[in-house]
XYZ file of C-alpha atoms in Angstrom:
547
model
C -30.819 107.081 93.398
C -26.939 107.909 93.283
C -25.901 108.870 89.930
C -24.560 106.365 87.141
C -21.381 108.043 87.460
C -20.714 107.520 90.925
C -21.879 103.904 90.542
C -19.418 103.077 87.850
C -16.797 104.209 89.638
C -17.452 102.365 92.306
C -18.099 99.200 90.248
C -14.784 100.001 88.661
C -12.940 100.134 92.088
C -14.653 97.215 93.139
C -12.967 95.463 90.131
C -9.611 96.929 90.058
C -9.351 95.246 93.459
C -9.962 91.769 92.118
C -7.276 92.448 89.087
C -5.073 94.058 91.098
C -5.433 90.816 93.022
C -4.983 88.131 91.018
C -2.250 90.111 89.285
C 0.073 89.901 92.036
C -0.553 86.236 92.902
C -3.289 86.277 95.330
C -6.657 84.841 95.116
C -9.436 87.330 94.075
C -11.787 88.740 97.467
C -14.542 86.376 98.007
C -16.851 88.812 99.730
C -20.197 88.307 98.446
C -22.514 89.779 100.905
C -21.434 92.655 103.385
C -22.817 92.220 106.421
C -21.859 93.040 110.121
C -20.970 90.169 112.133
C -23.634 89.236 114.587
C -20.996 89.408 117.420
C -19.175 92.306 116.233
C -17.495 94.587 118.461
C -15.535 97.974 118.412
C -12.279 98.405 120.732
C -9.377 101.526 121.014
C -5.854 100.544 122.514
C -4.615 102.021 125.473
C -1.574 104.560 125.579
C 1.272 102.919 126.033
C 2.825 104.881 128.951
C 1.751 104.473 132.057
C -1.242 106.546 133.824
C -0.641 108.925 136.529
C -3.956 110.610 136.588
C -6.013 108.181 136.927
C -9.664 110.419 137.154
C -8.942 111.894 133.980
C -8.126 108.380 132.649
C -11.657 107.410 133.761
C -13.563 110.234 132.475
C -11.893 109.550 129.141
C -13.292 105.697 129.285
C -16.506 106.873 129.895
C -16.625 108.742 127.199
C -15.597 105.939 125.334
C -18.301 103.550 126.389
C -20.442 106.186 125.466
C -19.554 106.119 122.095
C -19.906 102.537 121.942
C -16.624 101.187 122.675
C -16.908 97.969 124.242
C -13.480 97.563 125.445
C -9.874 98.764 125.986
C -6.947 96.601 125.294
C -4.008 97.244 127.278
C -0.236 96.569 127.086
C 0.605 94.315 130.470
C 4.325 94.966 130.734
C 6.501 92.118 131.736
C 9.156 94.448 132.387
C 7.107 96.197 134.829
C 5.328 93.479 136.690
C 8.400 91.482 136.943
C 11.246 93.508 136.917
C 12.031 92.883 141.077
C 13.486 89.305 140.110
C 12.537 86.239 138.918
C 8.933 85.109 140.033
C 8.750 88.214 142.322
C 5.555 89.819 140.989
C 3.828 93.274 141.370
C 0.734 93.643 139.922
C -0.280 96.964 142.109
C -0.413 98.960 139.198
C -2.714 97.018 136.688
C -5.309 95.958 139.544
C -5.759 100.040 139.737
C -5.783 99.711 135.500
C -8.458 96.737 135.797
C -10.500 98.939 138.419
C -10.885 102.170 136.672
C -11.774 100.225 133.400
C -14.371 98.571 135.599
C -15.772 101.849 137.064
C -16.147 103.473 133.711
C -18.383 100.496 132.426
C -15.945 99.081 130.219
C -14.524 95.456 129.817
C -10.716 94.919 129.529
C -8.699 93.075 127.010
C -4.983 92.875 128.566
C -2.115 91.713 126.116
C 0.422 89.993 127.796
C 3.364 91.901 126.696
C 6.787 89.770 126.674
C 8.370 92.506 124.722
C 9.975 95.706 125.300
C 8.670 99.000 124.394
C 10.580 101.207 122.356
C 12.318 100.545 118.778
C 8.941 99.840 116.883
C 6.976 102.529 114.983
C 4.672 104.452 117.498
C 6.478 103.601 120.622
C 6.502 106.051 123.050
C 8.084 104.428 125.984
C 10.842 102.736 127.026
C 10.140 99.435 129.061
C 12.794 96.764 128.411
C 12.503 93.157 129.727
C 13.250 92.468 133.348
C 16.916 92.829 133.800
C 17.659 89.575 135.572
C 16.528 87.427 132.504
C 19.664 87.708 130.995
C 21.614 85.532 133.643
C 19.939 82.230 132.924
C 21.550 82.331 129.720
C 23.974 83.282 127.388
C 23.356 85.972 124.317
C 23.221 83.397 121.608
C 20.959 81.457 123.137
C 18.533 83.924 124.390
C 18.128 86.499 121.552
C 18.074 86.302 117.800
C 20.984 87.220 115.694
C 20.613 89.046 112.333
C 22.355 88.226 109.005
C 24.311 91.518 109.517
C 25.301 90.437 113.011
C 22.796 92.337 115.227
C 21.510 90.742 118.456
C 18.227 91.456 119.172
C 17.192 92.376 123.107
C 13.637 93.044 122.286
C 12.030 89.475 122.773
C 13.154 86.062 123.932
C 14.648 83.773 121.154
C 11.879 81.140 120.308
C 15.014 78.773 120.447
C 15.617 79.268 123.764
C 14.317 76.440 125.887
C 13.606 78.173 128.695
C 11.269 81.148 126.700
C 8.306 79.175 127.133
C 9.350 78.716 131.221
C 9.227 82.087 131.862
C 5.894 82.988 130.161
C 4.382 80.322 131.731
C 5.274 81.597 135.027
C 3.923 84.900 134.010
C 0.546 83.498 133.114
C 0.229 81.441 136.076
C 0.634 84.893 137.992
C -1.404 86.924 136.139
C -4.483 84.026 136.348
C -4.240 83.884 140.080
C -3.935 87.499 140.315
C -7.034 88.670 138.136
C -9.342 85.697 138.808
C -11.385 88.391 140.467
C -11.570 90.644 137.361
C -13.290 87.694 135.313
C -16.506 90.047 134.530
C -14.477 92.575 132.670
C -11.869 90.461 131.121
C -13.133 89.463 127.975
C -10.353 88.059 125.512
C -6.517 87.829 126.720
C -3.733 88.459 124.036
C -0.233 86.894 123.581
C 2.616 88.832 122.716
C 4.401 86.575 120.095
C 7.303 88.718 118.817
C 8.479 91.905 118.706
C 6.159 94.521 119.012
C 3.441 91.753 120.403
C 3.428 90.009 116.995
C 3.718 86.699 115.897
C 7.000 87.601 113.801
C 10.866 87.725 113.624
C 12.095 90.998 114.475
C 13.244 91.575 110.921
C 12.461 95.135 110.460
C 14.397 97.138 113.087
C 15.644 100.320 112.470
C 18.713 99.826 115.164
C 19.632 96.948 113.018
C 20.382 99.817 109.971
C 16.536 98.803 108.805
C 14.446 101.765 106.946
C 11.100 101.440 105.068
C 10.510 99.694 102.628
C 13.630 97.987 102.996
C 12.974 93.998 103.085
C 14.113 93.319 106.338
C 16.753 90.988 107.890
C 16.813 87.292 108.385
C 17.500 85.962 111.877
C 18.696 82.650 112.171
C 22.234 83.101 112.750
C 22.479 81.834 116.293
C 24.660 78.757 116.618
C 21.355 77.665 118.555
C 19.300 78.563 114.883
C 21.576 77.278 113.081
C 22.004 73.673 114.981
C 17.502 73.742 114.429
C 18.213 74.527 111.091
C 20.895 71.736 110.443
C 18.730 69.084 112.912
C 15.383 70.062 110.887
C 17.350 68.890 107.461
C 18.700 66.193 108.901
C 15.096 65.008 110.075
C 13.816 65.542 106.488
C 16.509 64.363 104.386
C 18.274 61.437 106.514
C 21.413 61.033 105.013
C 23.677 64.174 103.874
C 23.877 62.545 100.182
C 19.843 62.911 99.802
C 19.982 66.735 100.942
C 22.801 67.421 98.119
C 20.768 65.306 95.465
C 18.295 67.986 96.220
C 19.794 70.734 97.012
C 22.282 70.125 94.172
C 25.327 70.524 96.575
C 28.291 68.813 97.989
C 28.434 69.242 101.735
C 29.998 66.312 103.681
C 27.751 66.712 106.815
C 24.865 68.165 108.481
C 27.364 70.672 110.174
C 27.805 72.515 107.365
C 24.224 73.167 106.741
C 23.533 77.117 107.105
C 21.207 79.806 106.424
C 21.363 82.456 103.747
C 24.911 84.100 103.538
C 23.966 86.449 101.483
C 20.914 87.819 102.002
C 19.935 90.052 98.859
C 21.170 86.924 96.575
C 19.032 84.707 98.135
C 15.544 86.527 98.170
C 16.698 87.409 93.927
C 17.956 84.062 92.864
C 17.583 81.497 95.722
C 14.268 81.487 97.830
C 12.065 79.523 95.021
C 15.211 76.861 94.895
C 14.699 73.399 97.143
C 17.118 75.089 99.717
C 15.240 77.973 99.739
C 12.150 76.462 99.902
C 13.527 74.132 102.858
C 14.944 77.251 104.644
C 11.777 79.335 104.639
C 9.329 76.415 105.572
C 11.346 75.510 108.655
C 11.836 79.533 109.122
C 8.341 80.089 110.063
C 8.077 76.831 111.572
C 9.898 77.942 114.382
C 7.305 80.722 114.576
C 4.826 77.934 114.168
C 6.020 75.628 117.086
C 6.485 78.897 119.428
C 3.223 79.939 118.941
C 2.030 76.251 119.725
C 4.103 76.243 122.548
C 2.974 79.176 124.096
C -0.591 79.337 123.599
C -0.875 75.902 124.993
C 0.740 77.238 128.155
C -1.627 80.101 128.473
C -4.971 77.942 127.744
C -3.562 76.062 130.701
C -3.585 79.163 132.950
C -6.271 80.981 131.804
C -8.940 78.902 130.205
C -10.519 77.482 133.362
C -9.930 80.846 135.461
C -11.621 83.309 132.538
C -13.203 81.009 130.091
C -12.883 83.873 127.365
C -11.000 83.968 123.951
C -7.094 83.954 123.640
C -5.549 85.504 120.917
C -2.466 86.878 118.944
C -1.140 89.002 116.393
C 0.078 88.774 112.728
C 1.564 91.776 111.231
C 0.380 93.202 108.275
C 3.658 93.611 106.288
C 2.608 94.739 103.349
C 5.707 96.492 101.518
C 7.893 94.257 98.550
C 5.099 92.064 97.835
C 5.306 93.359 94.534
C 8.439 94.110 93.741
C 10.127 92.748 90.371
C 13.419 91.812 91.921
C 12.345 90.396 95.191
C 8.681 90.044 95.731
C 7.305 89.372 99.232
C 11.151 89.751 100.668
C 9.791 91.630 103.625
C 7.046 88.961 104.520
C 9.474 86.070 104.576
C 12.282 87.701 106.370
C 9.794 88.278 109.222
C 8.554 84.652 109.069
C 5.810 85.056 106.885
C 6.474 82.410 104.351
C 2.815 80.660 103.857
C -0.322 82.114 105.757
C -2.311 79.054 105.027
C 0.016 76.953 107.056
C 0.697 80.108 109.592
C -3.203 79.827 110.296
C -3.582 76.204 110.251
C -1.021 76.667 113.977
C -3.810 79.193 114.868
C -6.397 76.742 114.111
C -4.652 73.913 115.893
C -3.933 76.450 119.094
C -7.114 77.320 119.274
C -6.289 81.327 119.010
C -8.205 84.149 117.365
C -6.007 86.433 115.055
C -5.552 89.740 114.980
C -4.525 91.166 111.351
C -3.219 94.576 110.912
C -3.142 97.491 108.150
C -7.136 97.324 107.625
C -6.962 100.966 107.440
C -4.594 101.396 104.246
C -4.942 100.948 99.963
C -3.627 99.761 97.319
C -2.394 102.738 96.386
C 1.348 101.718 96.110
C 1.085 98.452 94.589
C 3.414 99.066 91.455
C 5.551 102.263 92.932
C 8.872 101.856 93.213
C 10.309 101.343 96.028
C 7.592 100.530 98.116
C 5.612 97.975 96.163
C 2.810 98.044 98.679
C -0.568 96.179 98.410
C -1.793 96.066 102.406
C -5.418 95.952 101.211
C -4.687 92.801 98.912
C -2.848 91.159 101.498
C -5.683 91.801 104.252
C -8.397 90.420 101.701
C -5.644 87.329 101.128
C -5.333 86.603 104.965
C -8.765 87.292 105.697
C -10.261 84.819 103.221
C -7.758 82.065 104.699
C -9.167 83.074 108.189
C -12.761 82.471 107.643
C -12.328 79.187 105.721
C -10.649 77.635 108.543
C -12.778 78.736 110.582
C -10.202 81.165 112.849
C -12.090 84.225 114.290
C -10.234 87.315 112.949
C -10.087 90.721 114.661
C -8.457 93.836 112.794
C -6.060 97.171 113.906
C -5.057 99.994 111.753
C -1.166 99.827 111.089
C -1.115 103.712 111.411
C -2.719 106.511 112.741
C -6.086 107.897 111.318
C -5.951 111.479 110.589
C -9.261 111.917 108.790
C -12.669 109.697 107.975
C -11.473 108.217 105.198
C -9.155 105.844 106.909
C -12.384 104.530 108.918
C -14.062 104.280 105.440
C -11.410 101.697 103.945
C -11.296 100.040 107.431
C -15.233 99.796 106.814
C -14.484 97.995 103.751
C -12.698 95.258 104.657
C -14.285 94.869 108.710
C -17.711 94.119 106.813
C -16.889 92.553 103.250
C -14.602 90.234 104.938
C -16.562 88.815 108.197
C -14.059 90.445 110.783
C -15.198 89.981 114.594
C -13.907 93.458 115.558
C -11.740 96.197 115.142
C -9.049 97.845 117.793
C -8.138 101.478 117.123
C -5.012 102.174 117.771
C -5.039 104.408 119.795
C -7.891 105.891 122.163
C -5.875 109.291 121.718
C -7.385 109.716 118.879
C -10.666 109.775 120.102
C -10.569 111.142 123.045
C -8.596 114.362 124.373
C -6.890 114.512 127.646
C -9.626 116.005 129.722
C -12.064 113.113 128.279
C -13.965 115.148 125.803
C -13.899 113.725 122.126
C -11.657 114.518 119.633
C -12.760 115.852 115.859
C -12.389 111.856 115.011
C -14.855 110.399 117.632
C -18.035 110.966 115.765
C -16.636 109.871 111.977
C -15.243 106.473 114.169
C -18.681 105.988 116.229
C -20.376 106.259 113.145
C -18.439 103.943 110.483
C -16.706 101.578 112.825
C -18.109 101.716 116.786
C -21.764 100.108 115.673
C -23.876 97.646 117.576
C -25.409 95.298 114.777
C -28.917 94.165 114.337
C -30.204 91.399 112.123
C -32.727 92.650 109.415
C -34.471 90.785 107.150
C -34.712 92.387 103.772
C -37.785 91.258 101.290
C -38.202 92.565 97.638
C -41.327 91.638 96.168
C -42.543 92.185 92.743
C -38.938 92.027 91.151
C -39.066 91.501 87.480
C -36.703 88.680 87.268
C -36.499 85.614 84.673
C -35.044 81.683 85.320
C -31.477 82.316 86.283
C -31.684 85.591 87.517
C -30.914 86.602 91.317
C -31.675 89.589 93.559
C -29.534 91.729 95.878
C -29.585 94.784 98.364
C -26.943 97.366 97.793
C -27.112 100.654 99.736
C -24.902 103.388 101.301
C -22.303 102.733 103.722
C -20.075 99.743 103.583
C -22.190 97.115 105.790
C -24.261 97.533 102.866
C -22.034 97.214 99.892
C -21.573 100.948 99.378
C -23.480 100.921 96.188
C -21.272 98.693 94.365
C -23.029 96.174 92.196
C -20.049 93.853 91.655
C -18.527 92.202 94.870
C -20.428 93.017 97.757
C -23.939 93.687 97.890
C -26.663 91.318 99.736
C -27.776 88.315 98.042
C -31.080 87.454 98.677
C -33.055 84.139 97.894
C -36.245 83.114 96.206
C -39.108 82.268 98.575
C -41.677 80.010 96.919
C -44.038 80.133 99.650
C -44.276 83.952 99.790
C -43.302 84.466 96.189
C -40.592 86.955 96.896
C -36.942 87.414 97.438
C -35.306 87.382 100.728
C -32.054 87.819 102.849
C -30.635 88.387 105.986
C -27.673 90.781 107.157
C -26.290 92.692 109.957
C -26.426 95.995 109.705
C -25.607 99.082 112.215
C -28.615 99.748 114.982
C -29.844 103.895 114.658
C -27.763 104.713 111.765
C -29.477 106.131 108.656
C -29.188 104.042 105.314
C -30.268 104.455 101.849
C -30.425 101.318 99.475
C -32.234 99.879 96.132
C -32.565 96.113 95.156
C -31.128 95.035 92.196
C -30.636 92.295 89.368
C -28.374 90.007 88.106
C -28.112 87.660 85.700
C -26.883 83.976 85.920
C -23.378 84.782 85.090
C -24.089 87.575 87.963
C -23.717 90.240 85.614
C -25.505 93.409 86.731
C -28.788 94.056 85.157
C -30.826 96.691 86.570
C -31.640 98.799 89.619
C -35.172 98.703 91.152
C -36.594 101.822 90.080
C -37.713 105.234 91.381
C -35.995 106.700 94.334
C -33.565 105.382 97.031
C -34.991 103.619 99.900
C -34.407 105.297 103.044
C -34.629 104.497 106.913
C -33.290 105.143 110.065
C -32.852 101.761 111.692
C -34.412 100.517 114.984
C -32.136 99.321 117.875
C -33.128 95.843 117.407
C -33.736 93.409 114.352
C -36.667 93.721 111.767
C -37.610 93.293 108.529
C -37.722 95.813 105.123
C -40.059 95.105 102.537
C -38.915 96.780 98.991
C -42.111 96.232 96.363
C -40.611 96.443 92.987
């Protein structure tokens, strides 16, 4: 049995996570039982740069396949495939790419990348949007302008009426050209904004941003201002009604503007009626954009590929607990209310990918970061699960040791994630196709095949109101915690024992024990004696514990 000291530490850590979540305004974690989703898959993300040695690439992919990675996620760059002219597509490179993935035995997840590569964290290439695009409208129409006057060209503006038309043409061409690859395409991702994420380009180094700054609001083109004015006109109907709500003395809706001083807005104004109206509208622009591109994608892809379509939300974890402007970094990117944002994912029938699963809350109260990524992941995962949205995870930064995989596994297997994509495959395979030092740790902790196991506990000394749980090694069995994560069993009167089924990893070594909690959920006792030890089979089965 694990030492009492270590169990206490694990329990204290889990309890601290609950306290922290509540203290920064999030709901406490809702996880009740550790388990892997039955349809869980592990993925790896391909390099951003182009492949030049296809044989070496194929050898790398074979190594991924042999280590239980299911699919490769790949950016399909708009700036490459349509660079020659409007509706002049060249898919040759990506067909060779898909052929190589197929030959290696992997599945493929293309990201229809309608953003530029270059300028974001981790970018090691420079692929801009097709140059001919910019003749189709003005800079004010087609791009976004920040509160400091910076025009961002890394993605098309969600306010431009031509954005969805251009995306639709790209989607249609992809569907036509890759219909013969539907045997390997297992999902398709849509790029919703910079870095492929559904957000505004608020944190951009070219605009003077540096981590952990709040970022810049992006609603300062004439088109954006007119959109805000129109939305307020629709909401209030008259300028007098708006003035009454806002405590202003405007004479026309043309005087309605986004915040003129971002710092002052986030410190003093964001919770005013004006501030709430502005932030609700600002996020709604992303929601409408997502709805529009999702409808185009479903119309082009569903009948051809019949696979899930997804989009990504960034884990903007800094400034969350700032004493002066809490959540300002999230708000600047357009994330004002995660619940209503996820409602749009549900309406649009999209899977959700969320980032920063590898990170902890160690800087939640540390200036200048106020960073609480773990609490943020828990909040968003709980919302996705409540709304019936399939959620997948990614790491935000490269993982350099096994501890990052353990942090990731805690989130994956206690908050019902459907899969995890490691950013990037270079962490797992060398250029010659051999494994890196991190491959075995990734395979062991993350790249598992789930099998259903029914745990049966006999002769547990329970009294009325007690419940029996199973906790054990590895995060898919709760990692010995007694608080949040153990698998809860149900009493079976016909067999006079306690039973419950969880998905754990095939061909893995586990240690575990049964525990009893009282009616209030307070821990009472561990199963006596040595730990149960078990090397799991490759298929579902049962395991009986006799107390």
